[in-house]
Short mmCIF file of C-alpha atoms in Angstrom, two decimals:
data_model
loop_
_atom_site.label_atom_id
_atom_site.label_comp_id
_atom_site.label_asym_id
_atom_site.label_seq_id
_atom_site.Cartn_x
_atom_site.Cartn_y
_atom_site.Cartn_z
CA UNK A 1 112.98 40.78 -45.13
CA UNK A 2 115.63 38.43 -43.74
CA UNK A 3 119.30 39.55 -43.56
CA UNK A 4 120.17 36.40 -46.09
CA UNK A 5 118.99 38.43 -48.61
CA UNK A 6 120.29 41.62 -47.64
CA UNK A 7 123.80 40.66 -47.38
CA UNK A 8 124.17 38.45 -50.79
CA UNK A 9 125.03 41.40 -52.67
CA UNK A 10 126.62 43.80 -50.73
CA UNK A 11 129.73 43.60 -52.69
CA UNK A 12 128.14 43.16 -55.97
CA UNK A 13 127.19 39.41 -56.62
CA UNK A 14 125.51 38.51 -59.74
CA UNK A 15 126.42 38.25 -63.64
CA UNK A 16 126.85 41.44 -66.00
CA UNK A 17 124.17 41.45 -67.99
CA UNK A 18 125.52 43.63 -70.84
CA UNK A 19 122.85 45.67 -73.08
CA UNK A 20 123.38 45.42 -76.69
CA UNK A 21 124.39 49.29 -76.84
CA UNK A 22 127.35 48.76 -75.21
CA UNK A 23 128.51 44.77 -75.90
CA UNK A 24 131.74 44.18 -74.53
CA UNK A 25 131.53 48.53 -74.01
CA UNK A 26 132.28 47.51 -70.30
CA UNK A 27 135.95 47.82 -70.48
CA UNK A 28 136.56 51.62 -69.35
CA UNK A 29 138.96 52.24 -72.08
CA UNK A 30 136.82 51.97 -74.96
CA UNK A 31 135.44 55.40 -76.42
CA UNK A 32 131.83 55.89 -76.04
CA UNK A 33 130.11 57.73 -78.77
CA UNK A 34 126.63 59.05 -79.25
CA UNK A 35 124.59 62.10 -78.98
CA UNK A 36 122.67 61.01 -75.96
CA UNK A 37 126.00 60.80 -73.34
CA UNK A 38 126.18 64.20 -71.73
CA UNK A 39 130.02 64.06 -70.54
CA UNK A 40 132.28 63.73 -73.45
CA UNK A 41 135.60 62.06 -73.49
CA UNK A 42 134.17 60.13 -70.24
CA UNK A 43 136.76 57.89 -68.88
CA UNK A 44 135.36 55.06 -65.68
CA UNK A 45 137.19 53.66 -62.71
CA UNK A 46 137.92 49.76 -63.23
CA UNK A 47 137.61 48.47 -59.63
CA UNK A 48 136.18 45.60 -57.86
CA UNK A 49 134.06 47.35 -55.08
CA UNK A 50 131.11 49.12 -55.66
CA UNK A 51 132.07 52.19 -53.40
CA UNK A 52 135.75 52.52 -54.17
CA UNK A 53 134.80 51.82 -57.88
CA UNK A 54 131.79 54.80 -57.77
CA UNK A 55 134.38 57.28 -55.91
CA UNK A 56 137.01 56.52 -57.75
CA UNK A 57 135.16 57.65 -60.89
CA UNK A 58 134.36 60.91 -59.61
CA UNK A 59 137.91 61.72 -58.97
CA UNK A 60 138.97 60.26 -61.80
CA UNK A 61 137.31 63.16 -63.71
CA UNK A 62 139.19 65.84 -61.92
CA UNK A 63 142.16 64.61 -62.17
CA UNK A 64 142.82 62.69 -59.50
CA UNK A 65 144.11 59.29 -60.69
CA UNK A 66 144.95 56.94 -57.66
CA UNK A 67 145.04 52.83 -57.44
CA UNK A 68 141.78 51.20 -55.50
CA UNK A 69 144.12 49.51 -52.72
CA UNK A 70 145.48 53.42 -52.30
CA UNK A 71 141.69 54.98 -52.20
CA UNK A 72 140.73 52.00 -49.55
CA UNK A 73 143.96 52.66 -47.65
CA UNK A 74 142.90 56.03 -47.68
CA UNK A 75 139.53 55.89 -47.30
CA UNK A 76 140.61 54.10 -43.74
CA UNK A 77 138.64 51.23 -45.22
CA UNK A 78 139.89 48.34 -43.08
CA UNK A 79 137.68 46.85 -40.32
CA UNK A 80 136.07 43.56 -39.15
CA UNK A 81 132.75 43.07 -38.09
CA UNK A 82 130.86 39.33 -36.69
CA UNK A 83 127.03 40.11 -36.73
CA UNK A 84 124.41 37.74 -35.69
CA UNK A 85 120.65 38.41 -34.89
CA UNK A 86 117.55 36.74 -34.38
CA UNK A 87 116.36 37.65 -37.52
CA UNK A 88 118.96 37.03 -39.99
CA UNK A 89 119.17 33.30 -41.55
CA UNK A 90 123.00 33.20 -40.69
CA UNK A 91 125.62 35.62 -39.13
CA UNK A 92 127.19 38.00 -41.31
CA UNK A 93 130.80 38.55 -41.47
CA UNK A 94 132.18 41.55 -42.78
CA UNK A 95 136.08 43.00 -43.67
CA UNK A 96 135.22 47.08 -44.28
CA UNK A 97 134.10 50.08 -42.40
CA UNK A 98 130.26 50.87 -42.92
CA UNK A 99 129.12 52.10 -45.98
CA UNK A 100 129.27 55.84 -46.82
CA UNK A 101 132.21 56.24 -44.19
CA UNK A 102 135.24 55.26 -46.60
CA UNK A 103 134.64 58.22 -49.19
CA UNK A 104 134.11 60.68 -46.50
CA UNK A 105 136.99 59.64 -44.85
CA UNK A 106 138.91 59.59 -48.45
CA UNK A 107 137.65 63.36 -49.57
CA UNK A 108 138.42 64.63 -45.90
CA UNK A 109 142.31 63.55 -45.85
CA UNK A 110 142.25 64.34 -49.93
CA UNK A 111 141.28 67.89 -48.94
CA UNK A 112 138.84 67.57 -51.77
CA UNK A 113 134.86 68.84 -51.15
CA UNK A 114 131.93 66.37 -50.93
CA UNK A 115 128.35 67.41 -51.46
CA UNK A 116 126.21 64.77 -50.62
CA UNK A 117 122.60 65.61 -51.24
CA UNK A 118 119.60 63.41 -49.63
CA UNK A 119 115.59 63.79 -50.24
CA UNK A 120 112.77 62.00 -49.77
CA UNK A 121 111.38 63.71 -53.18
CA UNK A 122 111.43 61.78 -56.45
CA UNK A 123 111.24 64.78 -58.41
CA UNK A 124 113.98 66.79 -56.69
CA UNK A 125 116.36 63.56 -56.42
CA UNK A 126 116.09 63.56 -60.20
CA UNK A 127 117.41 67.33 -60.80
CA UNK A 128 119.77 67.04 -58.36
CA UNK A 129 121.35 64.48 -60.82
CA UNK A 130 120.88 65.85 -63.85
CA UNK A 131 121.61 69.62 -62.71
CA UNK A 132 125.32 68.05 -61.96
CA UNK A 133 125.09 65.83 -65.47
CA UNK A 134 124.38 69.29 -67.30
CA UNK A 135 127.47 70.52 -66.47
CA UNK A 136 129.73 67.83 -66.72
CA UNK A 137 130.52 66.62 -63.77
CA UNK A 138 129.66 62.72 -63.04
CA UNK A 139 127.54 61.74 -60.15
CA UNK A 140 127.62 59.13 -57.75
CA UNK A 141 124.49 57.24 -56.43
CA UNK A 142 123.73 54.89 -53.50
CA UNK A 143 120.77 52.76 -54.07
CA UNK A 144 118.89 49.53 -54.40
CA UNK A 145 120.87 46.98 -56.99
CA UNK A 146 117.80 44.86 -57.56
CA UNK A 147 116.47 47.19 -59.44
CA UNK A 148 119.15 47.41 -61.85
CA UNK A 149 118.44 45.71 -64.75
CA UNK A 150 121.78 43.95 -65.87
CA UNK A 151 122.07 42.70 -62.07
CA UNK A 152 120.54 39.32 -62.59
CA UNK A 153 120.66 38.14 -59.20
CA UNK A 154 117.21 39.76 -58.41
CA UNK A 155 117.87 40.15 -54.11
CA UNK A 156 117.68 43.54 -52.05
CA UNK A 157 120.74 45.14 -51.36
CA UNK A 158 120.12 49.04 -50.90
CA UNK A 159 123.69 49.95 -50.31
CA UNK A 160 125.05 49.54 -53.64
CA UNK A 161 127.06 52.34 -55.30
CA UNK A 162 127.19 53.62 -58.97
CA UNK A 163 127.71 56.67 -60.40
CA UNK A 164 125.98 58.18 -63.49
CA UNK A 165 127.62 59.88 -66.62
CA UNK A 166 124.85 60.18 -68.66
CA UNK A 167 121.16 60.34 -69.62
CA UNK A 168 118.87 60.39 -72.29
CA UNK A 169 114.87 60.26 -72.61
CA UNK A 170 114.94 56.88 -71.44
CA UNK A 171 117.70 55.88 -69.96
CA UNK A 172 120.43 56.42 -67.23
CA UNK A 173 124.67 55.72 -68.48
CA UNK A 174 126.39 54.34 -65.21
CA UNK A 175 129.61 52.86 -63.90
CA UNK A 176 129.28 50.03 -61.68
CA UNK A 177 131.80 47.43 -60.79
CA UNK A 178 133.90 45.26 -63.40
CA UNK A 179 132.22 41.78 -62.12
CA UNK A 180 129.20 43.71 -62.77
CA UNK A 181 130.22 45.01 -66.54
CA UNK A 182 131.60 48.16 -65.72
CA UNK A 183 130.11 50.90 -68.28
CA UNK A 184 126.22 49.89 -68.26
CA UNK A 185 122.90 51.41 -68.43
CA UNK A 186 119.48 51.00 -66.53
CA UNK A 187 116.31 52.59 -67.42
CA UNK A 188 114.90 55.87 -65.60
CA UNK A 189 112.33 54.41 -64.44
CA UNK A 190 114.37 51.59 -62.77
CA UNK A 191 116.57 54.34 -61.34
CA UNK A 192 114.17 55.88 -59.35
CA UNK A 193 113.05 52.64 -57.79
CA UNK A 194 116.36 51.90 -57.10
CA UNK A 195 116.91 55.73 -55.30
CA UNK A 196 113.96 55.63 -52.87
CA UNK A 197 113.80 52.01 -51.89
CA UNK A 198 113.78 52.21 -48.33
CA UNK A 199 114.84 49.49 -45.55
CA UNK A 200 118.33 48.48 -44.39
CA UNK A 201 121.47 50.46 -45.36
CA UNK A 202 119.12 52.51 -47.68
CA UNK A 203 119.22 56.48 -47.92
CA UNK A 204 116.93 58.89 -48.76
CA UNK A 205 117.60 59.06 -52.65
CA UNK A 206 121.84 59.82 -51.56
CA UNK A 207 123.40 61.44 -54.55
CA UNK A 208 126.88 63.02 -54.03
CA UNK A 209 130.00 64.60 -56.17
CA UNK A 210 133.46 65.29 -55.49
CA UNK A 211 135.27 68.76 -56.50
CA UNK A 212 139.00 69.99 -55.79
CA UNK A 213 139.49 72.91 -53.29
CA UNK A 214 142.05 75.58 -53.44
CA UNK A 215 144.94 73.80 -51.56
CA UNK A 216 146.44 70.21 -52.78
CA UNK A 217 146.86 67.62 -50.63
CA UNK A 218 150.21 66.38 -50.31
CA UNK A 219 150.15 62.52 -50.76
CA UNK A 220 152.77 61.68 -48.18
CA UNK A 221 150.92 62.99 -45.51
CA UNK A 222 147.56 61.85 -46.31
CA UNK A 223 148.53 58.17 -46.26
CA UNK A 224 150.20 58.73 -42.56
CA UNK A 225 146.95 60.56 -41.50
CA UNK A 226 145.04 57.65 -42.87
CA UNK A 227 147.09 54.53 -41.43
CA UNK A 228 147.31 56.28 -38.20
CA UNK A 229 143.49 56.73 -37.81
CA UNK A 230 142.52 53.21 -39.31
CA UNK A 231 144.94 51.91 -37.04
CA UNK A 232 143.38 53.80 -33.81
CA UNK A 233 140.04 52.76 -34.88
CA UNK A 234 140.48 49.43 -35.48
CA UNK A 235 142.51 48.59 -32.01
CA UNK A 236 139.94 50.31 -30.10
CA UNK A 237 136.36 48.53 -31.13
CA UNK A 238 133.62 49.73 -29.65
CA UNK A 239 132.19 46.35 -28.73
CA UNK A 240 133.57 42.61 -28.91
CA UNK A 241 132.61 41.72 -32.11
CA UNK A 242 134.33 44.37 -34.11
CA UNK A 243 138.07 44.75 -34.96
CA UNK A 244 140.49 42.05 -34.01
CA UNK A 245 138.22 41.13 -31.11
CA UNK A 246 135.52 40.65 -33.35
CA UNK A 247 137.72 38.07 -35.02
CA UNK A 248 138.57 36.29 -32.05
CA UNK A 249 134.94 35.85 -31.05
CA UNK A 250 134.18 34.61 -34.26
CA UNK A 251 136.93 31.88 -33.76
CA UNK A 252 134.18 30.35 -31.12
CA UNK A 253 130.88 31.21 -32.60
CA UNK A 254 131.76 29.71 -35.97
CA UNK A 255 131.49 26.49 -33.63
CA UNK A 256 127.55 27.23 -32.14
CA UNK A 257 126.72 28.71 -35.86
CA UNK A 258 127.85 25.10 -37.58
CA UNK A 259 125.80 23.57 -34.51
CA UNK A 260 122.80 25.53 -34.60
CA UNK A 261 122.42 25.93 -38.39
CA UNK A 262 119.73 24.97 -40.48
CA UNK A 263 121.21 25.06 -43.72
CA UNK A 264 125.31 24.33 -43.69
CA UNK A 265 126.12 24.13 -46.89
CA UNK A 266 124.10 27.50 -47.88
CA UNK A 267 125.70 29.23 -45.18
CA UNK A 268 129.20 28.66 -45.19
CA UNK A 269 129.26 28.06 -48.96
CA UNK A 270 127.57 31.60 -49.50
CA UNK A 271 130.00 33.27 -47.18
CA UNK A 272 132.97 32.42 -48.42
CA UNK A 273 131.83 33.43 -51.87
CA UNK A 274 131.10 36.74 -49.78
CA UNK A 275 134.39 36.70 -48.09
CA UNK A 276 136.32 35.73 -50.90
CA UNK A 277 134.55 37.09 -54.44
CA UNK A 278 131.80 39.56 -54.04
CA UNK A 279 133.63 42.60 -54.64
CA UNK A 280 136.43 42.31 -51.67
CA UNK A 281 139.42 42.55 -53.92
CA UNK A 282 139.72 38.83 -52.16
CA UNK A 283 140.57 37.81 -48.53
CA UNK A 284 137.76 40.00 -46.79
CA UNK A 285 139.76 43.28 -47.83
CA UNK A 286 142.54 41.97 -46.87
CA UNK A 287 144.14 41.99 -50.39
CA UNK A 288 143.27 45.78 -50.72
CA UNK A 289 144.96 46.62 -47.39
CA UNK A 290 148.30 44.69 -48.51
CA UNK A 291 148.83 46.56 -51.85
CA UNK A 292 148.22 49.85 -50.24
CA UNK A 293 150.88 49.26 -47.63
CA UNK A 294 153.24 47.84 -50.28
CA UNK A 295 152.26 51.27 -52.21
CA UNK A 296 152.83 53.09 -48.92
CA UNK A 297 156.05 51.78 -48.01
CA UNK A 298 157.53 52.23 -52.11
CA UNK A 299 156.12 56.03 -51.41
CA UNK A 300 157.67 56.69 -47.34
CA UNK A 301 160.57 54.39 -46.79
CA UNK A 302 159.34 53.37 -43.30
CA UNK A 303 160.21 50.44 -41.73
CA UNK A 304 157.24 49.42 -39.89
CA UNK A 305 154.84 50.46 -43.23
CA UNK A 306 157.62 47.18 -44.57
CA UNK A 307 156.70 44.93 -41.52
CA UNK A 308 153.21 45.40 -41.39
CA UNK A 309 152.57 44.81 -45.02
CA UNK A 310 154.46 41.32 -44.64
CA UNK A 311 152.35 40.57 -41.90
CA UNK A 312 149.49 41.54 -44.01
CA UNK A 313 150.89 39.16 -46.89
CA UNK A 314 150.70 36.17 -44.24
CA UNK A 315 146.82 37.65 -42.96
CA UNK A 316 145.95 37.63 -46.45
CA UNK A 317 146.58 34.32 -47.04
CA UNK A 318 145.34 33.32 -44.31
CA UNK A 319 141.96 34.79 -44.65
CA UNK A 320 141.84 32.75 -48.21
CA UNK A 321 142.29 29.78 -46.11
CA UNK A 322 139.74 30.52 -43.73
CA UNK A 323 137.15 31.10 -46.78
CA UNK A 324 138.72 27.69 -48.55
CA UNK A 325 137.58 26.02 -44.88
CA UNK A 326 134.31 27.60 -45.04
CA UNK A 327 133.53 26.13 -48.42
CA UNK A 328 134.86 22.53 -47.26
CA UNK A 329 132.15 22.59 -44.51
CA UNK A 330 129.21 23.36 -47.14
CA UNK A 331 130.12 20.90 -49.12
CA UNK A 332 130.77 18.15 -46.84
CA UNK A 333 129.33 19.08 -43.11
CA UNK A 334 132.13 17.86 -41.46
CA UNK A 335 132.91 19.85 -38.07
CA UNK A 336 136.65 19.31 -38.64
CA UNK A 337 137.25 22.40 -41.20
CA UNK A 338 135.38 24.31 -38.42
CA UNK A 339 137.56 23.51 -35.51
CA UNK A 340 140.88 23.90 -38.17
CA UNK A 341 139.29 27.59 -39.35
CA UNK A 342 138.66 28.13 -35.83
CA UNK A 343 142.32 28.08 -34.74
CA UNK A 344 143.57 29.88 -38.01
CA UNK A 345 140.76 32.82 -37.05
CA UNK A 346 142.49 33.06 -33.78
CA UNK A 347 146.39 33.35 -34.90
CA UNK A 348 144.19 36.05 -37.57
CA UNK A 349 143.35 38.18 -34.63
CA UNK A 350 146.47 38.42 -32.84
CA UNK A 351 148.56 38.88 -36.11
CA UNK A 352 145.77 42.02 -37.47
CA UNK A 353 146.47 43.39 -34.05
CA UNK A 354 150.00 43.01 -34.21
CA UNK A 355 150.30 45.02 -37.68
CA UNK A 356 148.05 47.30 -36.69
CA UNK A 357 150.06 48.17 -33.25
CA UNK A 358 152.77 48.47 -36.21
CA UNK A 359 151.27 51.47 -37.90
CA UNK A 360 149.71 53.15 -34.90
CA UNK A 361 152.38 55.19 -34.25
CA UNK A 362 153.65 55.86 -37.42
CA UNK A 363 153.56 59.38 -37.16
CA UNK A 364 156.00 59.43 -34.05
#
């Protein structure tokens, strides 16, 4: 399988494809009635990302009611990755930490338990599920979104995120994104497909819940704990095309990709949909990351939380711009909205470095 159609819905690309159950049911806020739902007075997580959206579900049901830029912040989301191989019809570029990292990293400074359960058994993935479903508590699932029926872009992707409120003889109740329709349902059948597909990003049928421990976590502290280690993580890449490094080296191999490409207008038209609209928040992450300082700084009064989120504010924009470039060269293959994204990529790594620096030290 090439990368091309790996990557195309990592964030959740494709028209919600509603059943008739439900109707406009997708909105979170509408009251969902019928025998066959085993949590009552079930209440979703309206987010934009399939991961934040899927977590913040679960803790949405105990209680724990916080905005997505604050669980991405926390989560020590932010990151920046340039990856090109052989294999893969175009290079990939990416705004997040990998997949399955950001809720551990969220429950961890939430002092809140995860259970994350993994088998390669059909049978015992299934009562792993419903065992939790039985007793209220909501599940969430990483799996393969082609085989979800109201995904209508039909491409692997096998680290998608829902989670799963409900069940009846023949079909599953999940939460999924909002560009996606929010409160859907798939079959069973399609479920299981969807839990054991195996290749890239997939996990062995990865099922997981959130519950509170004894001690509370005291917000304050959580979101220096979390900006501190984000921070450290992201100015000290393990290799050069990750982190702000990773975003200066794509200032130069945007220029060999535009050179060397097959297709132009399918490659930097489909990633700036990527970068820009499937499932981001908008800006590569970027957006996310600037709302949860502005949430941080309301919450802590520090001055350098202030001056890194304006920073952010510019990045943001800038990152748009970069996407708004990217489009420009699909549609008309002209080598000029390279060389101008090129420069604005390399004033975008020294200014994510600079706010970063900013919040490294936060807790001195």
């Amino acid at each position: 399988m090439k990368f091309r159609k790996i990557i195309f819905l990592i964030n959740g690309k494709g028209k919600p494809n509603a059943s008739k159950e439900f109707g406009k049911a997708a909105l979170c806020d509408l009251s969902i009635n019928g025998e066959q739902m085993k949590i009552e007075k079930f209440k979703c997580f309206n987010g934009q990302h399939c991961e934040t959206t899927t977590t913040g579900t679960l803790l949405k049901h105990i209680g724990v009611k916080l905005s997505e830029p604050m669980l991405f912040g926390l989560g020590e989301g932010l990151g920046y990755i340039f990856w090109n191989m052989k294999i893969m019809d175009f290079p990939f570029i990416g705004g997040r930490v990998k997949p399955d990292v950001l809720t551990q990293n969220l429950t961890k400074n939430l002092n809140l338990e995860l259970e994350i359960k993994e088998t390669s058994s059909i049978k015992k993935a299934w009562q792993n599920v419903k065992g939790k479903l039985d007793k209220n508590i909501p599940v969430g699932l990483k799996l393969d979104s082609y085989y979800l029926e109201y995904f209508t872009s039909k491409i692997h992707f096998a680290g998608h995120y829902i989670a799963i409120y409900g069940y009846d003889d023949e079909f599953a109740y999940v939460v999924d994104t909002e560009q996606q329709g929010g409160l859907m349902k798939t079959s069973l059948k399609n479920l299981e497909l969807a839990r054991n597909e195996k290749g890239p990003m997939s996990s062995r049928n990865l099922s997981y819940t959130i519950s509170k421990k004894d001690t509370e976590y005291n917000l304050n502290d959580v979101i220096r704990t979390a900006i501190v280690n984000n921070a450290n993580d992201y100015l000290n890449p393990p290799i050069k095309n990750i982190g702000y490094k990773g975003i200066l080296k794509t200032s130069t191999e945007i220029k060999k990709w535009f050179n060397n490409s097959k297709d132009i207008e399918r490659d930097f038209k489909t990633t700036a949909m990527l970068m820009e609209k499937a499932g981001t928040g908008g800006a590569i992450f970027r957006n996310f990351y600037r709302d949860f300082l502005k949430e941080s700084y309301e919450l802590l009064k520090i001055e350098s939380l202030k001056k890194s989120h304006k920073e952010f504010i510019e990045i943001a924009d800038l990152w748009l711009e970069v996407s708004v470039l990217f489009d420009k060269v699909g549609e008309t293959k002209d080598i000029k909205y390279i060389n101008k994204a090129s420069e604005i990529l390399e004033k975008l790594s020294e200014k994510e470095k600079r706010a970063m620096e900013l919040l490294i030290n936060l807790n001195n």
